[in-house]
Amino acid sequence: MRIYEFDGGANPKRLRAFLSEKGILDDIEFVQLDVAKGENRQPDFKRKNSKGTLPVLELDDGTIIAEGVAICRYFELTNPAPKLMGTSAKEQAIVEMWSRRIELGLFRFVEDVVRNTSDFFKDIVIQHEAVAEVGRKTAAQECDWLDAELIDRRYLAGDDFSIADITLGAVFYLGVPSIIDVESKYRNIARWHDEVSQRESFKRAFG
Ligand SMILES: N[C@@H](CCC(=O)N[C@@H](CS)C(=O)NCC(=O)O)C(=O)O
């Protein structure tokens, strides 16, 4: 099996952190594609993933799995320990709830800011300052909400570290510190970040 990725992308980094938590990061072959040069948009790669996004998992039988969380789900089932997506029905649903809240909320809006302001993306996406501005303001609202949620919770989904925390780690990697001053404004998010940053998986993927 191999994983196609772009070294520097937040979505591939999230997958790397997940694989590191599972203890299998070093067992996997990674193939780098240069997004700046459009290698992920070439016909050869689009035959594997017509969306052109990274990461992509290619299994030994040729099966292609795109979407970072779908790839994580595959590894959660093939390498069950440690559990990162919950065990019981209730735990799995709570982890999923938090994953979606972070991905569809903070991640998306921080990504809007980065994609609409960074030179790296200027030839890759249509950029518009208004989208960046909405992203900045909405990301700040998301942080207001998240900080209050984290007052009495160690990790996002409760007492156990999960993929939801990894996704929030990817949001930090993507650019939260430059977009929002977490350290001075959001005490509980900063406390969470200080703790998870000590994990080997965060150091390897996001460090
Ligand atoms: N929903 C996808 C998003 C993947 C994504 O946007 N990946 C970025 C790298 S972080 C990418 O491939 N960008 C290049 C492009 O869209 O051309 C996932 O979760 O895997």
PDB file of C-alpha atoms and ligand atoms in Angstrom:
ATOM      1  CA  MET A   1       0.000   0.000   0.000  1.00  0.00           C
ATOM      2  CA  ARG A   2       1.062   3.600  -0.434  1.00  0.00           C
ATOM      3  CA  ILE A   3      -0.185   7.080   0.439  1.00  0.00           C
ATOM      4  CA  TYR A   4       0.013   9.972  -1.987  1.00  0.00           C
ATOM      5  CA  GLU A   5       0.434  13.254  -0.195  1.00  0.00           C
ATOM      6  CA  PHE A   6       1.719  16.776  -0.364  1.00  0.00           C
ATOM      7  CA  ASP A   7       4.276  17.535   2.309  1.00  0.00           C
ATOM      8  CA  GLY A   8       2.996  20.747   3.832  1.00  0.00           C
ATOM      9  CA  GLY A   9      -0.733  20.179   3.420  1.00  0.00           C
ATOM     10  CA  ALA A  10      -2.842  20.159   6.592  1.00  0.00           C
ATOM     11  CA  ASN A  11      -4.965  17.210   5.444  1.00  0.00           C
ATOM     12  CA  PRO A  12      -1.951  14.939   4.825  1.00  0.00           C
ATOM     13  CA  LYS A  13      -0.471  16.114   8.134  1.00  0.00           C
ATOM     14  CA  ARG A  14      -3.649  15.081   9.936  1.00  0.00           C
ATOM     15  CA  LEU A  15      -3.343  11.598   8.434  1.00  0.00           C
ATOM     16  CA  ARG A  16       0.314  11.418   9.469  1.00  0.00           C
ATOM     17  CA  ALA A  17      -0.600  12.301  13.068  1.00  0.00           C
ATOM     18  CA  PHE A  18      -3.303   9.605  13.041  1.00  0.00           C
ATOM     19  CA  LEU A  19      -0.871   6.975  11.703  1.00  0.00           C
ATOM     20  CA  SER A  20       1.732   8.031  14.246  1.00  0.00           C
ATOM     21  CA  GLU A  21      -0.785   7.535  17.079  1.00  0.00           C
ATOM     22  CA  LYS A  22      -1.442   4.056  15.656  1.00  0.00           C
ATOM     23  CA  GLY A  23       2.309   3.350  15.621  1.00  0.00           C
ATOM     24  CA  ILE A  24       2.375   2.550  11.889  1.00  0.00           C
ATOM     25  CA  LEU A  25       3.652   5.796  10.375  1.00  0.00           C
ATOM     26  CA  ASP A  26       7.061   4.313   9.556  1.00  0.00           C
ATOM     27  CA  ASP A  27       5.580   1.188   7.925  1.00  0.00           C
ATOM     28  CA  ILE A  28       3.891   3.083   5.110  1.00  0.00           C
ATOM     29  CA  GLU A  29       5.297   4.207   1.774  1.00  0.00           C
ATOM     30  CA  PHE A  30       4.584   7.870   1.015  1.00  0.00           C
ATOM     31  CA  VAL A  31       4.642   9.338  -2.479  1.00  0.00           C
ATOM     32  CA  GLN A  32       5.000  13.128  -2.668  1.00  0.00           C
ATOM     33  CA  LEU A  33       3.107  15.171  -5.256  1.00  0.00           C
ATOM     34  CA  ASP A  34       3.969  18.816  -5.853  1.00  0.00           C
ATOM     35  CA  VAL A  35       0.704  20.754  -5.576  1.00  0.00           C
ATOM     36  CA  ALA A  36       2.413  24.023  -6.598  1.00  0.00           C
ATOM     37  CA  LYS A  37       3.409  22.374  -9.883  1.00  0.00           C
ATOM     38  CA  GLY A  38      -0.070  20.879 -10.281  1.00  0.00           C
ATOM     39  CA  GLU A  39       1.114  17.263 -10.164  1.00  0.00           C
ATOM     40  CA  ASN A  40      -2.113  16.331  -8.372  1.00  0.00           C
ATOM     41  CA  ARG A  41      -4.121  17.735 -11.306  1.00  0.00           C
ATOM     42  CA  GLN A  42      -2.380  15.705 -14.015  1.00  0.00           C
ATOM     43  CA  PRO A  43      -4.406  13.004 -15.838  1.00  0.00           C
ATOM     44  CA  ASP A  44      -2.310  10.158 -14.367  1.00  0.00           C
ATOM     45  CA  PHE A  45      -3.195  11.149 -10.819  1.00  0.00           C
ATOM     46  CA  LYS A  46      -6.781  12.168 -11.634  1.00  0.00           C
ATOM     47  CA  ARG A  47      -7.344   8.632 -12.892  1.00  0.00           C
ATOM     48  CA  LYS A  48      -6.726   7.605  -9.275  1.00  0.00           C
ATOM     49  CA  ASN A  49      -8.632  10.486  -7.620  1.00  0.00           C
ATOM     50  CA  SER A  50     -10.727  12.549 -10.003  1.00  0.00           C
ATOM     51  CA  LYS A  51     -10.944  15.333  -7.366  1.00  0.00           C
ATOM     52  CA  GLY A  52      -7.168  15.694  -7.377  1.00  0.00           C
ATOM     53  CA  THR A  53      -7.065  16.150  -3.592  1.00  0.00           C
ATOM     54  CA  LEU A  54      -4.503  14.703  -1.199  1.00  0.00           C
ATOM     55  CA  PRO A  55      -4.070  12.494   0.752  1.00  0.00           C
ATOM     56  CA  VAL A  56      -4.985   9.353  -1.187  1.00  0.00           C
ATOM     57  CA  LEU A  57      -4.513   5.773  -0.020  1.00  0.00           C
ATOM     58  CA  GLU A  58      -3.780   3.134  -2.668  1.00  0.00           C
ATOM     59  CA  LEU A  59      -4.194  -0.432  -1.437  1.00  0.00           C
ATOM     60  CA  ASP A  60      -2.209  -3.379  -2.823  1.00  0.00           C
ATOM     61  CA  ASP A  61      -5.278  -4.565  -4.786  1.00  0.00           C
ATOM     62  CA  GLY A  62      -5.492  -1.144  -6.499  1.00  0.00           C
ATOM     63  CA  THR A  63      -8.384   0.197  -4.443  1.00  0.00           C
ATOM     64  CA  ILE A  64      -8.216   3.976  -4.087  1.00  0.00           C
ATOM     65  CA  ILE A  65      -9.501   5.758  -0.979  1.00  0.00           C
ATOM     66  CA  ALA A  66      -9.492   9.561  -0.931  1.00  0.00           C
ATOM     67  CA  GLU A  67     -10.685  11.903   1.849  1.00  0.00           C
ATOM     68  CA  GLY A  68      -8.478  11.985   4.923  1.00  0.00           C
ATOM     69  CA  VAL A  69     -11.141  10.887   7.407  1.00  0.00           C
ATOM     70  CA  ALA A  70     -12.169   7.929   5.196  1.00  0.00           C
ATOM     71  CA  ILE A  71      -8.519   6.843   5.151  1.00  0.00           C
ATOM     72  CA  CYS A  72      -8.360   7.200   8.939  1.00  0.00           C
ATOM     73  CA  ARG A  73     -11.482   5.048   9.211  1.00  0.00           C
ATOM     74  CA  TYR A  74      -9.752   2.326   7.163  1.00  0.00           C
ATOM     75  CA  PHE A  75      -6.758   2.325   9.526  1.00  0.00           C
ATOM     76  CA  GLU A  76      -8.975   2.482  12.619  1.00  0.00           C
ATOM     77  CA  LEU A  77     -10.529  -0.823  11.527  1.00  0.00           C
ATOM     78  CA  THR A  78      -7.336  -2.516  10.319  1.00  0.00           C
ATOM     79  CA  ASN A  79      -5.265  -1.302  13.309  1.00  0.00           C
ATOM     80  CA  PRO A  80      -7.772  -1.000  16.163  1.00  0.00           C
ATOM     81  CA  ALA A  81      -5.358  -0.021  18.959  1.00  0.00           C
ATOM     82  CA  PRO A  82      -5.314   2.617  20.228  1.00  0.00           C
ATOM     83  CA  LYS A  83      -8.915   3.547  19.466  1.00  0.00           C
ATOM     84  CA  LEU A  84      -9.100   7.043  17.989  1.00  0.00           C
ATOM     85  CA  MET A  85     -12.715   6.993  16.794  1.00  0.00           C
ATOM     86  CA  GLY A  86     -14.455   5.680  19.918  1.00  0.00           C
ATOM     87  CA  THR A  87     -15.477   2.153  20.929  1.00  0.00           C
ATOM     88  CA  SER A  88     -19.151   1.967  21.920  1.00  0.00           C
ATOM     89  CA  ALA A  89     -21.951   3.348  19.743  1.00  0.00           C
ATOM     90  CA  LYS A  90     -22.202   6.339  22.083  1.00  0.00           C
ATOM     91  CA  GLU A  91     -18.463   7.056  22.018  1.00  0.00           C
ATOM     92  CA  GLN A  92     -18.243   6.714  18.245  1.00  0.00           C
ATOM     93  CA  ALA A  93     -21.146   9.118  17.767  1.00  0.00           C
ATOM     94  CA  ILE A  94     -19.613  11.671  20.160  1.00  0.00           C
ATOM     95  CA  VAL A  95     -16.222  11.508  18.434  1.00  0.00           C
ATOM     96  CA  GLU A  96     -17.975  11.914  15.065  1.00  0.00           C
ATOM     97  CA  MET A  97     -19.949  14.887  16.394  1.00  0.00           C
ATOM     98  CA  TRP A  98     -16.756  16.622  17.502  1.00  0.00           C
ATOM     99  CA  SER A  99     -14.867  15.747  14.332  1.00  0.00           C
ATOM    100  CA  ARG A 100     -17.599  17.273  12.209  1.00  0.00           C
ATOM    101  CA  ARG A 101     -17.894  20.347  14.419  1.00  0.00           C
ATOM    102  CA  ILE A 102     -14.170  21.039  14.046  1.00  0.00           C
ATOM    103  CA  GLU A 103     -13.917  20.136  10.358  1.00  0.00           C
ATOM    104  CA  LEU A 104     -17.062  21.905   9.153  1.00  0.00           C
ATOM    105  CA  GLY A 105     -16.517  24.833  11.512  1.00  0.00           C
ATOM    106  CA  LEU A 106     -13.061  26.044  12.460  1.00  0.00           C
ATOM    107  CA  PHE A 107     -11.071  24.032   9.884  1.00  0.00           C
ATOM    108  CA  ARG A 108     -13.194  25.210   6.970  1.00  0.00           C
ATOM    109  CA  PHE A 109     -13.083  28.893   7.897  1.00  0.00           C
ATOM    110  CA  VAL A 110      -9.356  28.949   8.691  1.00  0.00           C
ATOM    111  CA  GLU A 111      -8.808  27.175   5.355  1.00  0.00           C
ATOM    112  CA  ASP A 112     -10.838  29.915   3.643  1.00  0.00           C
ATOM    113  CA  VAL A 113      -8.490  32.542   5.089  1.00  0.00           C
ATOM    114  CA  VAL A 114      -5.359  30.658   4.054  1.00  0.00           C
ATOM    115  CA  ARG A 115      -6.566  29.781   0.550  1.00  0.00           C
ATOM    116  CA  ASN A 116      -7.786  33.318  -0.140  1.00  0.00           C
ATOM    117  CA  THR A 117      -4.735  35.186   1.140  1.00  0.00           C
ATOM    118  CA  SER A 118      -1.693  33.014   0.520  1.00  0.00           C
ATOM    119  CA  ASP A 119       0.519  33.493  -2.550  1.00  0.00           C
ATOM    120  CA  PHE A 120       0.909  29.728  -2.678  1.00  0.00           C
ATOM    121  CA  PHE A 121      -2.743  29.387  -3.768  1.00  0.00           C
ATOM    122  CA  LYS A 122      -2.953  32.327  -6.150  1.00  0.00           C
ATOM    123  CA  ASP A 123      -2.694  30.168  -9.291  1.00  0.00           C
ATOM    124  CA  ILE A 124      -4.523  27.208  -7.755  1.00  0.00           C
ATOM    125  CA  VAL A 125      -7.840  28.662  -6.505  1.00  0.00           C
ATOM    126  CA  ILE A 126      -9.996  31.723  -7.207  1.00  0.00           C
ATOM    127  CA  GLN A 127      -9.099  34.148  -4.407  1.00  0.00           C
ATOM    128  CA  HIS A 128     -11.377  36.776  -2.926  1.00  0.00           C
ATOM    129  CA  GLU A 129     -10.625  39.016   0.073  1.00  0.00           C
ATOM    130  CA  ALA A 130     -14.311  38.999   1.137  1.00  0.00           C
ATOM    131  CA  VAL A 131     -14.186  35.224   1.601  1.00  0.00           C
ATOM    132  CA  ALA A 132     -11.024  35.613   3.697  1.00  0.00           C
ATOM    133  CA  GLU A 133     -12.737  38.263   5.841  1.00  0.00           C
ATOM    134  CA  VAL A 134     -15.788  36.076   6.462  1.00  0.00           C
ATOM    135  CA  GLY A 135     -13.382  33.233   7.300  1.00  0.00           C
ATOM    136  CA  ARG A 136     -11.467  35.376   9.823  1.00  0.00           C
ATOM    137  CA  LYS A 137     -14.623  36.579  11.583  1.00  0.00           C
ATOM    138  CA  THR A 138     -16.319  33.199  11.606  1.00  0.00           C
ATOM    139  CA  ALA A 139     -13.160  31.447  12.819  1.00  0.00           C
ATOM    140  CA  ALA A 140     -13.083  33.913  15.730  1.00  0.00           C
ATOM    141  CA  GLN A 141     -16.726  33.100  16.551  1.00  0.00           C
ATOM    142  CA  GLU A 142     -15.913  29.385  16.398  1.00  0.00           C
ATOM    143  CA  CYS A 143     -13.036  29.964  18.849  1.00  0.00           C
ATOM    144  CA  ASP A 144     -15.358  31.865  21.237  1.00  0.00           C
ATOM    145  CA  TRP A 145     -17.654  28.852  21.243  1.00  0.00           C
ATOM    146  CA  LEU A 146     -14.870  26.258  21.441  1.00  0.00           C
ATOM    147  CA  ASP A 147     -13.077  27.963  24.311  1.00  0.00           C
ATOM    148  CA  ALA A 148     -16.229  27.836  26.431  1.00  0.00           C
ATOM    149  CA  GLU A 149     -16.737  24.164  25.536  1.00  0.00           C
ATOM    150  CA  LEU A 150     -13.218  23.281  26.666  1.00  0.00           C
ATOM    151  CA  ILE A 151     -13.595  24.787  30.166  1.00  0.00           C
ATOM    152  CA  ASP A 152     -14.295  21.440  31.817  1.00  0.00           C
ATOM    153  CA  ARG A 153     -13.095  18.963  29.203  1.00  0.00           C
ATOM    154  CA  ARG A 154      -9.579  17.570  28.748  1.00  0.00           C
ATOM    155  CA  TYR A 155     -10.004  16.555  25.103  1.00  0.00           C
ATOM    156  CA  LEU A 156     -12.675  17.486  22.588  1.00  0.00           C
ATOM    157  CA  ALA A 157     -14.720  14.298  22.885  1.00  0.00           C
ATOM    158  CA  GLY A 158     -14.182  13.941  26.653  1.00  0.00           C
ATOM    159  CA  ASP A 159     -11.499  12.085  28.619  1.00  0.00           C
ATOM    160  CA  ASP A 160     -10.066  10.216  25.641  1.00  0.00           C
ATOM    161  CA  PHE A 161      -7.853  11.678  22.931  1.00  0.00           C
ATOM    162  CA  SER A 162      -9.440  11.135  19.491  1.00  0.00           C
ATOM    163  CA  ILE A 163      -9.322  11.997  15.810  1.00  0.00           C
ATOM    164  CA  ALA A 164     -11.258  15.173  16.657  1.00  0.00           C
ATOM    165  CA  ASP A 165      -8.195  16.423  18.578  1.00  0.00           C
ATOM    166  CA  ILE A 166      -5.980  15.521  15.626  1.00  0.00           C
ATOM    167  CA  THR A 167      -8.220  17.533  13.298  1.00  0.00           C
ATOM    168  CA  LEU A 168      -7.982  20.515  15.637  1.00  0.00           C
ATOM    169  CA  GLY A 169      -4.202  20.025  15.644  1.00  0.00           C
ATOM    170  CA  ALA A 170      -4.299  20.261  11.850  1.00  0.00           C
ATOM    171  CA  VAL A 171      -6.225  23.541  12.142  1.00  0.00           C
ATOM    172  CA  PHE A 172      -3.444  24.935  14.318  1.00  0.00           C
ATOM    173  CA  TYR A 173      -0.884  23.729  11.788  1.00  0.00           C
ATOM    174  CA  LEU A 174      -2.886  25.395   9.012  1.00  0.00           C
ATOM    175  CA  GLY A 175      -2.713  28.779  10.591  1.00  0.00           C
ATOM    176  CA  VAL A 176      -4.771  29.452  13.698  1.00  0.00           C
ATOM    177  CA  PRO A 177      -1.891  31.212  15.500  1.00  0.00           C
ATOM    178  CA  SER A 178      -1.467  33.710  12.652  1.00  0.00           C
ATOM    179  CA  ILE A 179      -5.215  34.246  12.210  1.00  0.00           C
ATOM    180  CA  ILE A 180      -6.345  34.219  15.836  1.00  0.00           C
ATOM    181  CA  ASP A 181      -4.312  35.060  18.915  1.00  0.00           C
ATOM    182  CA  VAL A 182      -5.198  31.912  20.841  1.00  0.00           C
ATOM    183  CA  GLU A 183      -2.539  32.299  23.547  1.00  0.00           C
ATOM    184  CA  SER A 184      -3.767  35.645  24.841  1.00  0.00           C
ATOM    185  CA  LYS A 185      -7.493  35.330  24.121  1.00  0.00           C
ATOM    186  CA  TYR A 186      -8.509  31.700  24.510  1.00  0.00           C
ATOM    187  CA  ARG A 187      -7.197  30.210  27.755  1.00  0.00           C
ATOM    188  CA  ASN A 188      -8.896  26.816  27.413  1.00  0.00           C
ATOM    189  CA  ILE A 189      -7.959  26.248  23.781  1.00  0.00           C
ATOM    190  CA  ALA A 190      -4.376  27.253  24.648  1.00  0.00           C
ATOM    191  CA  ARG A 191      -4.361  24.785  27.570  1.00  0.00           C
ATOM    192  CA  TRP A 192      -5.609  22.035  25.255  1.00  0.00           C
ATOM    193  CA  HIS A 193      -2.974  22.929  22.665  1.00  0.00           C
ATOM    194  CA  ASP A 194      -0.140  22.983  25.206  1.00  0.00           C
ATOM    195  CA  GLU A 195      -1.070  19.466  26.295  1.00  0.00           C
ATOM    196  CA  VAL A 196      -1.577  17.819  22.889  1.00  0.00           C
ATOM    197  CA  SER A 197       1.569  19.458  21.484  1.00  0.00           C
ATOM    198  CA  GLN A 198       3.590  17.247  23.844  1.00  0.00           C
ATOM    199  CA  ARG A 199       2.398  14.105  22.037  1.00  0.00           C
ATOM    200  CA  GLU A 200       4.939  12.391  19.812  1.00  0.00           C
ATOM    201  CA  SER A 201       2.369  12.251  16.980  1.00  0.00           C
ATOM    202  CA  PHE A 202       1.898  16.040  17.061  1.00  0.00           C
ATOM    203  CA  LYS A 203       5.641  16.644  17.122  1.00  0.00           C
ATOM    204  CA  ARG A 204       6.158  14.321  14.157  1.00  0.00           C
ATOM    205  CA  ALA A 205       3.238  15.526  12.055  1.00  0.00           C
ATOM    206  CA  PHE A 206       2.828  19.184  12.941  1.00  0.00           C
ATOM    207  CA  GLY A 207       6.185  20.079  14.517  1.00  0.00           C
TER     208      GLY A 207
HETATM  209  N1  LIG B   1     -11.751  16.870   1.925  1.00  0.00           N
HETATM  210  C1  LIG B   1     -10.405  16.494   1.554  1.00  0.00           C
HETATM  211  C2  LIG B   1      -9.593  17.756   1.364  1.00  0.00           C
HETATM  212  C3  LIG B   1      -8.216  17.455   0.891  1.00  0.00           C
HETATM  213  C4  LIG B   1      -7.470  18.697   0.473  1.00  0.00           C
HETATM  214  O1  LIG B   1      -8.039  19.790   0.239  1.00  0.00           O
HETATM  215  N2  LIG B   1      -6.162  18.537   0.352  1.00  0.00           N
HETATM  216  C5  LIG B   1      -5.308  19.607  -0.085  1.00  0.00           C
HETATM  217  C6  LIG B   1      -3.959  19.462   0.566  1.00  0.00           C
HETATM  218  S1  LIG B   1      -4.056  19.895   2.269  1.00  0.00           S
HETATM  219  C7  LIG B   1      -5.143  19.494  -1.570  1.00  0.00           C
HETATM  220  O2  LIG B   1      -5.111  18.403  -2.094  1.00  0.00           O
HETATM  221  N3  LIG B   1      -4.989  20.647  -2.239  1.00  0.00           N
HETATM  222  C8  LIG B   1      -4.612  20.678  -3.604  1.00  0.00           C
HETATM  223  C9  LIG B   1      -5.721  21.039  -4.530  1.00  0.00           C
HETATM  224  O3  LIG B   1      -6.897  21.100  -4.109  1.00  0.00           O
HETATM  225  O4  LIG B   1      -5.378  21.217  -5.694  1.00  0.00           O
HETATM  226  C10 LIG B   1      -9.806  15.586   2.621  1.00  0.00           C
HETATM  227  O5  LIG B   1     -10.245  15.648   3.766  1.00  0.00           O
HETATM  228  O6  LIG B   1      -8.910  14.782   2.313  1.00  0.00           O
END
